[in-house]
């Protein structure tokens, strides 16, 4: 079945350094939607960005990701981490063939940014 | 702004106890979902619904029942709570399947002692 893999459970870094969170996926469908959701402590998870277009860079709030169907990847990047980026990040996959089943989430990556 | 409201926000119950988590959305969305969030497992789908009276089974349904009474209201029922059900539960709604954004509630933290 479909799956999403996030290899890092925890990423710790210093403010100002670049960050990249890995996301790879498996699906039999050729046109999936890929998402990044962010969950700040004591808030509701919310959409950060999404894409279904191959090789097109998607940006929001300083983060960017590019869907690469050839490698089944949708890595999240930011050039300079801020303290406020500390949060739990989920990569997710939507497969139209699953109907209203909604998203398949990865296990999440916690980002901790220190001064 | 989409709105999904959950209650209670915090709940402690004993093993074998009966718990109902409530979710109301005012987005006029047809799709609603219950997830549980656990460290190392991420967000896992328990049950979901396409509309009032509809119920679909998710990935981790054991020990949970759900009911969708109206388009707005979706309930998660734990009739014999167990410590393994200690978790943070999120309700979400969506205007449609694939490609649509999920709007999450604030979460309900359940502790089963």
PDB file of C-alpha atoms in Angstrom:
ATOM      1  CA  UNK A   1       0.000   0.000   0.000  1.00  0.00           C
ATOM      2  CA  UNK A   2       0.863   3.665  -0.018  1.00  0.00           C
ATOM      3  CA  UNK A   3       3.393   4.941   2.490  1.00  0.00           C
ATOM      4  CA  UNK A   4       5.410   7.990   3.490  1.00  0.00           C
ATOM      5  CA  UNK A   5       8.867   7.796   5.032  1.00  0.00           C
ATOM      6  CA  UNK A   6      10.507  10.504   7.081  1.00  0.00           C
ATOM      7  CA  UNK A   7      13.935   9.275   8.078  1.00  0.00           C
ATOM      8  CA  UNK A   8      14.727  11.832  10.774  1.00  0.00           C
ATOM      9  CA  UNK A   9      12.832  11.682  14.008  1.00  0.00           C
ATOM     10  CA  UNK A  10      14.626  14.655  15.492  1.00  0.00           C
ATOM     11  CA  UNK A  11      16.641  17.414  13.885  1.00  0.00           C
ATOM     12  CA  UNK A  12      18.541  19.815  16.114  1.00  0.00           C
ATOM     13  CA  UNK A  13      20.279  22.823  14.682  1.00  0.00           C
ATOM     14  CA  UNK A  14      21.490  26.294  15.422  1.00  0.00           C
ATOM     15  CA  UNK A  15      19.580  29.372  14.373  1.00  0.00           C
ATOM     16  CA  UNK A  16      20.668  30.654  10.986  1.00  0.00           C
ATOM     17  CA  UNK A  17      21.744  27.312   9.591  1.00  0.00           C
ATOM     18  CA  UNK A  18      19.914  25.652   6.709  1.00  0.00           C
ATOM     19  CA  UNK A  19      17.485  22.863   7.347  1.00  0.00           C
ATOM     20  CA  UNK A  20      16.334  20.006   5.161  1.00  0.00           C
ATOM     21  CA  UNK A  21      13.770  17.422   6.157  1.00  0.00           C
ATOM     22  CA  UNK A  22      13.609  14.285   4.091  1.00  0.00           C
ATOM     23  CA  UNK A  23      10.404  12.805   2.728  1.00  0.00           C
ATOM     24  CA  UNK A  24      10.021   9.922   0.345  1.00  0.00           C
ATOM     25  CA  UNK A  25       6.849   8.145  -0.604  1.00  0.00           C
ATOM     26  CA  UNK A  26       5.462   5.060  -2.259  1.00  0.00           C
ATOM     27  CA  UNK A  27       2.275   4.957  -4.296  1.00  0.00           C
ATOM     28  CA  UNK A  28       1.008   3.154  -7.348  1.00  0.00           C
ATOM     29  CA  UNK A  29      -0.755   6.300  -8.477  1.00  0.00           C
ATOM     30  CA  UNK A  30       1.091   8.521 -10.946  1.00  0.00           C
ATOM     31  CA  UNK A  31      -0.368  11.862  -9.811  1.00  0.00           C
ATOM     32  CA  UNK A  32      -0.342  12.051  -6.034  1.00  0.00           C
ATOM     33  CA  UNK A  33      -0.545  15.182  -3.932  1.00  0.00           C
ATOM     34  CA  UNK A  34       2.267  15.689  -1.428  1.00  0.00           C
ATOM     35  CA  UNK A  35       1.926  17.905   1.614  1.00  0.00           C
ATOM     36  CA  UNK A  36       3.930  19.299   4.477  1.00  0.00           C
ATOM     37  CA  UNK A  37       2.018  20.018   7.670  1.00  0.00           C
ATOM     38  CA  UNK A  38       3.519  21.805  10.663  1.00  0.00           C
ATOM     39  CA  UNK A  39       2.463  21.335  14.264  1.00  0.00           C
ATOM     40  CA  UNK A  40       3.595  23.975  16.720  1.00  0.00           C
ATOM     41  CA  UNK A  41       3.340  23.127  20.399  1.00  0.00           C
ATOM     42  CA  UNK A  42      -0.139  23.748  21.805  1.00  0.00           C
ATOM     43  CA  UNK A  43      -1.554  24.623  18.412  1.00  0.00           C
ATOM     44  CA  UNK A  44      -3.427  22.725  15.727  1.00  0.00           C
ATOM     45  CA  UNK A  45      -1.462  21.110  12.911  1.00  0.00           C
ATOM     46  CA  UNK A  46      -1.781  23.188   9.767  1.00  0.00           C
ATOM     47  CA  UNK A  47      -0.794  23.052   6.143  1.00  0.00           C
ATOM     48  CA  UNK A  48       2.600  24.468   5.284  1.00  0.00           C
ATOM     49  CA  UNK A  49       2.692  23.688   1.578  1.00  0.00           C
ATOM     50  CA  UNK A  50       1.539  21.179  -0.986  1.00  0.00           C
ATOM     51  CA  UNK A  51       2.211  20.138  -4.540  1.00  0.00           C
ATOM     52  CA  UNK A  52       1.154  17.750  -7.251  1.00  0.00           C
ATOM     53  CA  UNK A  53       3.340  19.167 -10.032  1.00  0.00           C
ATOM     54  CA  UNK A  54       6.523  17.356 -10.906  1.00  0.00           C
ATOM     55  CA  UNK A  55       9.759  19.348 -10.639  1.00  0.00           C
ATOM     56  CA  UNK A  56       8.054  22.585  -9.621  1.00  0.00           C
ATOM     57  CA  UNK A  57       9.288  24.423  -6.528  1.00  0.00           C
ATOM     58  CA  UNK A  58       6.575  25.333  -4.026  1.00  0.00           C
ATOM     59  CA  UNK A  59       7.248  27.979  -1.385  1.00  0.00           C
ATOM     60  CA  UNK A  60       5.535  29.272   1.731  1.00  0.00           C
ATOM     61  CA  UNK A  61       6.704  31.092   4.838  1.00  0.00           C
ATOM     62  CA  UNK A  62      10.344  30.780   3.827  1.00  0.00           C
ATOM     63  CA  UNK A  63      10.131  27.028   3.314  1.00  0.00           C
ATOM     64  CA  UNK A  64      10.250  25.337  -0.045  1.00  0.00           C
ATOM     65  CA  UNK A  65       9.860  21.873  -1.475  1.00  0.00           C
ATOM     66  CA  UNK A  66       9.971  20.324  -4.935  1.00  0.00           C
ATOM     67  CA  UNK A  67       8.104  17.196  -5.883  1.00  0.00           C
ATOM     68  CA  UNK A  68      10.395  14.819  -7.758  1.00  0.00           C
ATOM     69  CA  UNK A  69       8.404  11.910  -9.090  1.00  0.00           C
ATOM     70  CA  UNK A  70      11.514  10.259 -10.500  1.00  0.00           C
ATOM     71  CA  UNK A  71      12.854   9.764  -6.984  1.00  0.00           C
ATOM     72  CA  UNK A  72       9.484   9.813  -5.150  1.00  0.00           C
ATOM     73  CA  UNK A  73      10.682  12.618  -2.937  1.00  0.00           C
ATOM     74  CA  UNK A  74       9.320  15.841  -1.483  1.00  0.00           C
ATOM     75  CA  UNK A  75      12.022  17.203   0.815  1.00  0.00           C
ATOM     76  CA  UNK A  76      11.365  20.355   2.833  1.00  0.00           C
ATOM     77  CA  UNK A  77      14.061  23.017   2.960  1.00  0.00           C
ATOM     78  CA  UNK A  78      14.748  26.400   4.447  1.00  0.00           C
ATOM     79  CA  UNK A  79      17.891  28.404   3.930  1.00  0.00           C
ATOM     80  CA  UNK A  80      18.099  29.870   7.418  1.00  0.00           C
ATOM     81  CA  UNK A  81      16.337  28.357  10.419  1.00  0.00           C
ATOM     82  CA  UNK A  82      14.685  30.567  13.017  1.00  0.00           C
ATOM     83  CA  UNK A  83      13.859  29.831  16.614  1.00  0.00           C
ATOM     84  CA  UNK A  84      10.187  29.994  15.683  1.00  0.00           C
ATOM     85  CA  UNK A  85      10.637  27.075  13.283  1.00  0.00           C
ATOM     86  CA  UNK A  86      10.865  24.680  16.206  1.00  0.00           C
ATOM     87  CA  UNK A  87       7.934  22.352  15.646  1.00  0.00           C
ATOM     88  CA  UNK A  88       6.830  18.904  14.493  1.00  0.00           C
ATOM     89  CA  UNK A  89       6.737  18.541  10.709  1.00  0.00           C
ATOM     90  CA  UNK A  90       4.705  15.928   8.873  1.00  0.00           C
ATOM     91  CA  UNK A  91       5.013  14.894   5.276  1.00  0.00           C
ATOM     92  CA  UNK A  92       1.804  13.457   3.856  1.00  0.00           C
ATOM     93  CA  UNK A  93       0.525  11.812   0.706  1.00  0.00           C
ATOM     94  CA  UNK A  94      -2.884  11.956  -0.886  1.00  0.00           C
ATOM     95  CA  UNK A  95      -3.837   9.318  -3.370  1.00  0.00           C
ATOM     96  CA  UNK A  96      -7.004  10.013  -5.369  1.00  0.00           C
ATOM     97  CA  UNK A  97      -7.641   6.295  -5.648  1.00  0.00           C
ATOM     98  CA  UNK A  98      -8.130   6.183  -1.888  1.00  0.00           C
ATOM     99  CA  UNK A  99     -11.241   8.297  -2.210  1.00  0.00           C
ATOM    100  CA  UNK A 100     -12.081  10.308   0.859  1.00  0.00           C
ATOM    101  CA  UNK A 101      -9.565   8.472   2.978  1.00  0.00           C
ATOM    102  CA  UNK A 102      -7.553  11.680   3.186  1.00  0.00           C
ATOM    103  CA  UNK A 103      -3.903  11.784   3.895  1.00  0.00           C
ATOM    104  CA  UNK A 104      -1.298   9.199   4.702  1.00  0.00           C
ATOM    105  CA  UNK A 105       1.151  10.775   7.118  1.00  0.00           C
ATOM    106  CA  UNK A 106       4.771  10.024   7.785  1.00  0.00           C
ATOM    107  CA  UNK A 107       5.955   9.544  11.350  1.00  0.00           C
ATOM    108  CA  UNK A 108       6.980  13.186  11.650  1.00  0.00           C
ATOM    109  CA  UNK A 109      10.232  15.054  12.235  1.00  0.00           C
ATOM    110  CA  UNK A 110      10.704  17.221  15.284  1.00  0.00           C
ATOM    111  CA  UNK A 111      12.822  20.281  14.588  1.00  0.00           C
ATOM    112  CA  UNK A 112      14.519  21.980  17.489  1.00  0.00           C
ATOM    113  CA  UNK A 113      16.293  25.265  16.747  1.00  0.00           C
ATOM    114  CA  UNK A 114      18.590  26.758  19.370  1.00  0.00           C
ATOM    115  CA  UNK A 115      20.277  30.159  19.580  1.00  0.00           C
TER     116      UNK A 115
ATOM    117  CA  UNK B   1     -11.040  30.815   8.467  1.00  0.00           C
ATOM    118  CA  UNK B   2     -11.950  27.176   8.846  1.00  0.00           C
ATOM    119  CA  UNK B   3     -13.001  26.193  12.343  1.00  0.00           C
ATOM    120  CA  UNK B   4     -12.847  22.808  14.026  1.00  0.00           C
ATOM    121  CA  UNK B   5     -13.594  22.623  17.725  1.00  0.00           C
ATOM    122  CA  UNK B   6     -12.890  19.652  19.964  1.00  0.00           C
ATOM    123  CA  UNK B   7     -14.040  18.827  23.478  1.00  0.00           C
ATOM    124  CA  UNK B   8     -12.924  18.010  26.018  1.00  0.00           C
ATOM    125  CA  UNK B   9      -9.427  19.359  25.601  1.00  0.00           C
ATOM    126  CA  UNK B  10      -8.134  17.202  28.424  1.00  0.00           C
ATOM    127  CA  UNK B  11      -9.549  14.040  29.936  1.00  0.00           C
ATOM    128  CA  UNK B  12      -8.358  11.534  32.497  1.00  0.00           C
ATOM    129  CA  UNK B  13     -10.228   8.270  32.861  1.00  0.00           C
ATOM    130  CA  UNK B  14      -9.677   4.877  34.416  1.00  0.00           C
ATOM    131  CA  UNK B  15      -9.101   1.620  32.601  1.00  0.00           C
ATOM    132  CA  UNK B  16     -12.454   0.281  31.473  1.00  0.00           C
ATOM    133  CA  UNK B  17     -14.016   3.696  31.531  1.00  0.00           C
ATOM    134  CA  UNK B  18     -16.258   5.193  28.881  1.00  0.00           C
ATOM    135  CA  UNK B  19     -15.080   8.280  26.976  1.00  0.00           C
ATOM    136  CA  UNK B  20     -16.623  10.362  24.217  1.00  0.00           C
ATOM    137  CA  UNK B  21     -14.594  12.898  22.307  1.00  0.00           C
ATOM    138  CA  UNK B  22     -16.584  15.480  20.390  1.00  0.00           C
ATOM    139  CA  UNK B  23     -15.757  17.431  17.279  1.00  0.00           C
ATOM    140  CA  UNK B  24     -17.698  20.170  15.545  1.00  0.00           C
ATOM    141  CA  UNK B  25     -16.751  21.903  12.320  1.00  0.00           C
ATOM    142  CA  UNK B  26     -18.311  25.033  10.899  1.00  0.00           C
ATOM    143  CA  UNK B  27     -16.659  24.784   7.494  1.00  0.00           C
ATOM    144  CA  UNK B  28     -19.555  23.077   5.731  1.00  0.00           C
ATOM    145  CA  UNK B  29     -17.143  20.260   4.928  1.00  0.00           C
ATOM    146  CA  UNK B  30     -18.397  16.816   4.064  1.00  0.00           C
ATOM    147  CA  UNK B  31     -15.297  14.947   5.184  1.00  0.00           C
ATOM    148  CA  UNK B  32     -14.292  14.544   8.814  1.00  0.00           C
ATOM    149  CA  UNK B  33     -11.526  12.492  10.386  1.00  0.00           C
ATOM    150  CA  UNK B  34     -10.241  11.293  13.725  1.00  0.00           C
ATOM    151  CA  UNK B  35      -6.499  10.835  14.174  1.00  0.00           C
ATOM    152  CA  UNK B  36      -4.348   9.925  17.105  1.00  0.00           C
ATOM    153  CA  UNK B  37      -0.856  11.328  17.495  1.00  0.00           C
ATOM    154  CA  UNK B  38       1.861   9.334  19.209  1.00  0.00           C
ATOM    155  CA  UNK B  39       5.601   9.854  19.310  1.00  0.00           C
ATOM    156  CA  UNK B  40       7.301   7.637  16.770  1.00  0.00           C
ATOM    157  CA  UNK B  41       4.037   6.887  14.984  1.00  0.00           C
ATOM    158  CA  UNK B  42       2.931  10.294  13.806  1.00  0.00           C
ATOM    159  CA  UNK B  43      -0.709  10.859  12.943  1.00  0.00           C
ATOM    160  CA  UNK B  44      -2.700   7.694  12.475  1.00  0.00           C
ATOM    161  CA  UNK B  45      -6.204   7.570  11.086  1.00  0.00           C
ATOM    162  CA  UNK B  46      -8.797   5.979  13.347  1.00  0.00           C
ATOM    163  CA  UNK B  47     -12.127   6.604  11.602  1.00  0.00           C
ATOM    164  CA  UNK B  48     -13.465   8.996   9.017  1.00  0.00           C
ATOM    165  CA  UNK B  49     -16.751  10.004   7.443  1.00  0.00           C
ATOM    166  CA  UNK B  50     -18.047  11.332   4.152  1.00  0.00           C
ATOM    167  CA  UNK B  51     -21.168  12.849   5.652  1.00  0.00           C
ATOM    168  CA  UNK B  52     -23.929  12.491   8.194  1.00  0.00           C
ATOM    169  CA  UNK B  53     -24.614   8.838   8.931  1.00  0.00           C
ATOM    170  CA  UNK B  54     -21.539   7.632   7.036  1.00  0.00           C
ATOM    171  CA  UNK B  55     -18.616   5.936   8.752  1.00  0.00           C
ATOM    172  CA  UNK B  56     -15.410   4.521   7.345  1.00  0.00           C
ATOM    173  CA  UNK B  57     -12.713   2.543   9.104  1.00  0.00           C
ATOM    174  CA  UNK B  58      -9.207   3.924   9.213  1.00  0.00           C
ATOM    175  CA  UNK B  59      -5.876   2.306   9.977  1.00  0.00           C
ATOM    176  CA  UNK B  60      -6.092   1.873  13.755  1.00  0.00           C
ATOM    177  CA  UNK B  61      -9.802   1.368  14.530  1.00  0.00           C
ATOM    178  CA  UNK B  62      -9.557  -1.308  17.242  1.00  0.00           C
ATOM    179  CA  UNK B  63     -11.142  -0.166  20.489  1.00  0.00           C
ATOM    180  CA  UNK B  64     -12.815   2.846  18.908  1.00  0.00           C
ATOM    181  CA  UNK B  65     -16.260   3.570  17.593  1.00  0.00           C
ATOM    182  CA  UNK B  66     -17.359   6.723  15.844  1.00  0.00           C
ATOM    183  CA  UNK B  67     -20.593   8.366  14.877  1.00  0.00           C
ATOM    184  CA  UNK B  68     -21.371  11.239  12.528  1.00  0.00           C
ATOM    185  CA  UNK B  69     -24.700  12.654  13.599  1.00  0.00           C
ATOM    186  CA  UNK B  70     -24.786  15.747  11.385  1.00  0.00           C
ATOM    187  CA  UNK B  71     -22.572  17.349   8.813  1.00  0.00           C
ATOM    188  CA  UNK B  72     -21.033  19.381  11.630  1.00  0.00           C
ATOM    189  CA  UNK B  73     -20.606  16.802  14.391  1.00  0.00           C
ATOM    190  CA  UNK B  74     -18.332  13.761  14.593  1.00  0.00           C
ATOM    191  CA  UNK B  75     -17.837  11.779  17.781  1.00  0.00           C
ATOM    192  CA  UNK B  76     -15.189   9.278  18.830  1.00  0.00           C
ATOM    193  CA  UNK B  77     -16.228   6.712  21.438  1.00  0.00           C
ATOM    194  CA  UNK B  78     -14.004   4.618  23.648  1.00  0.00           C
ATOM    195  CA  UNK B  79     -16.321   2.228  25.447  1.00  0.00           C
ATOM    196  CA  UNK B  80     -13.712   0.305  27.429  1.00  0.00           C
ATOM    197  CA  UNK B  81     -10.717   2.577  27.614  1.00  0.00           C
ATOM    198  CA  UNK B  82      -7.278   1.018  27.945  1.00  0.00           C
ATOM    199  CA  UNK B  83      -3.899   2.576  28.817  1.00  0.00           C
ATOM    200  CA  UNK B  84      -2.794   1.979  25.204  1.00  0.00           C
ATOM    201  CA  UNK B  85      -5.364   4.573  24.176  1.00  0.00           C
ATOM    202  CA  UNK B  86      -3.563   7.300  26.096  1.00  0.00           C
ATOM    203  CA  UNK B  87      -2.812   9.746  23.317  1.00  0.00           C
ATOM    204  CA  UNK B  88      -3.430  13.117  21.731  1.00  0.00           C
ATOM    205  CA  UNK B  89      -6.473  12.955  19.481  1.00  0.00           C
ATOM    206  CA  UNK B  90      -7.107  15.287  16.583  1.00  0.00           C
ATOM    207  CA  UNK B  91     -10.243  15.834  14.615  1.00  0.00           C
ATOM    208  CA  UNK B  92     -10.008  17.295  11.139  1.00  0.00           C
ATOM    209  CA  UNK B  93     -12.302  18.286   8.319  1.00  0.00           C
ATOM    210  CA  UNK B  94     -11.837  18.655   4.592  1.00  0.00           C
ATOM    211  CA  UNK B  95     -13.881  19.941   1.727  1.00  0.00           C
ATOM    212  CA  UNK B  96     -13.051  16.931  -0.384  1.00  0.00           C
ATOM    213  CA  UNK B  97     -10.689  14.042  -0.874  1.00  0.00           C
ATOM    214  CA  UNK B  98      -7.368  14.085  -2.639  1.00  0.00           C
ATOM    215  CA  UNK B  99      -5.593  17.404  -2.782  1.00  0.00           C
ATOM    216  CA  UNK B 100      -7.803  19.195  -0.295  1.00  0.00           C
ATOM    217  CA  UNK B 101      -6.410  20.785   2.843  1.00  0.00           C
ATOM    218  CA  UNK B 102      -7.156  19.216   6.204  1.00  0.00           C
ATOM    219  CA  UNK B 103      -8.241  21.638   8.912  1.00  0.00           C
ATOM    220  CA  UNK B 104      -7.443  20.348  12.368  1.00  0.00           C
ATOM    221  CA  UNK B 105      -8.956  20.990  15.760  1.00  0.00           C
ATOM    222  CA  UNK B 106      -6.933  21.908  18.821  1.00  0.00           C
ATOM    223  CA  UNK B 107      -6.602  18.337  20.021  1.00  0.00           C
ATOM    224  CA  UNK B 108      -7.951  16.317  22.938  1.00  0.00           C
ATOM    225  CA  UNK B 109      -5.424  14.843  25.308  1.00  0.00           C
ATOM    226  CA  UNK B 110      -6.639  11.599  26.865  1.00  0.00           C
ATOM    227  CA  UNK B 111      -4.930   9.808  29.698  1.00  0.00           C
ATOM    228  CA  UNK B 112      -6.126   6.363  30.712  1.00  0.00           C
ATOM    229  CA  UNK B 113      -4.805   5.267  34.109  1.00  0.00           C
TER     230      UNK B 113
END
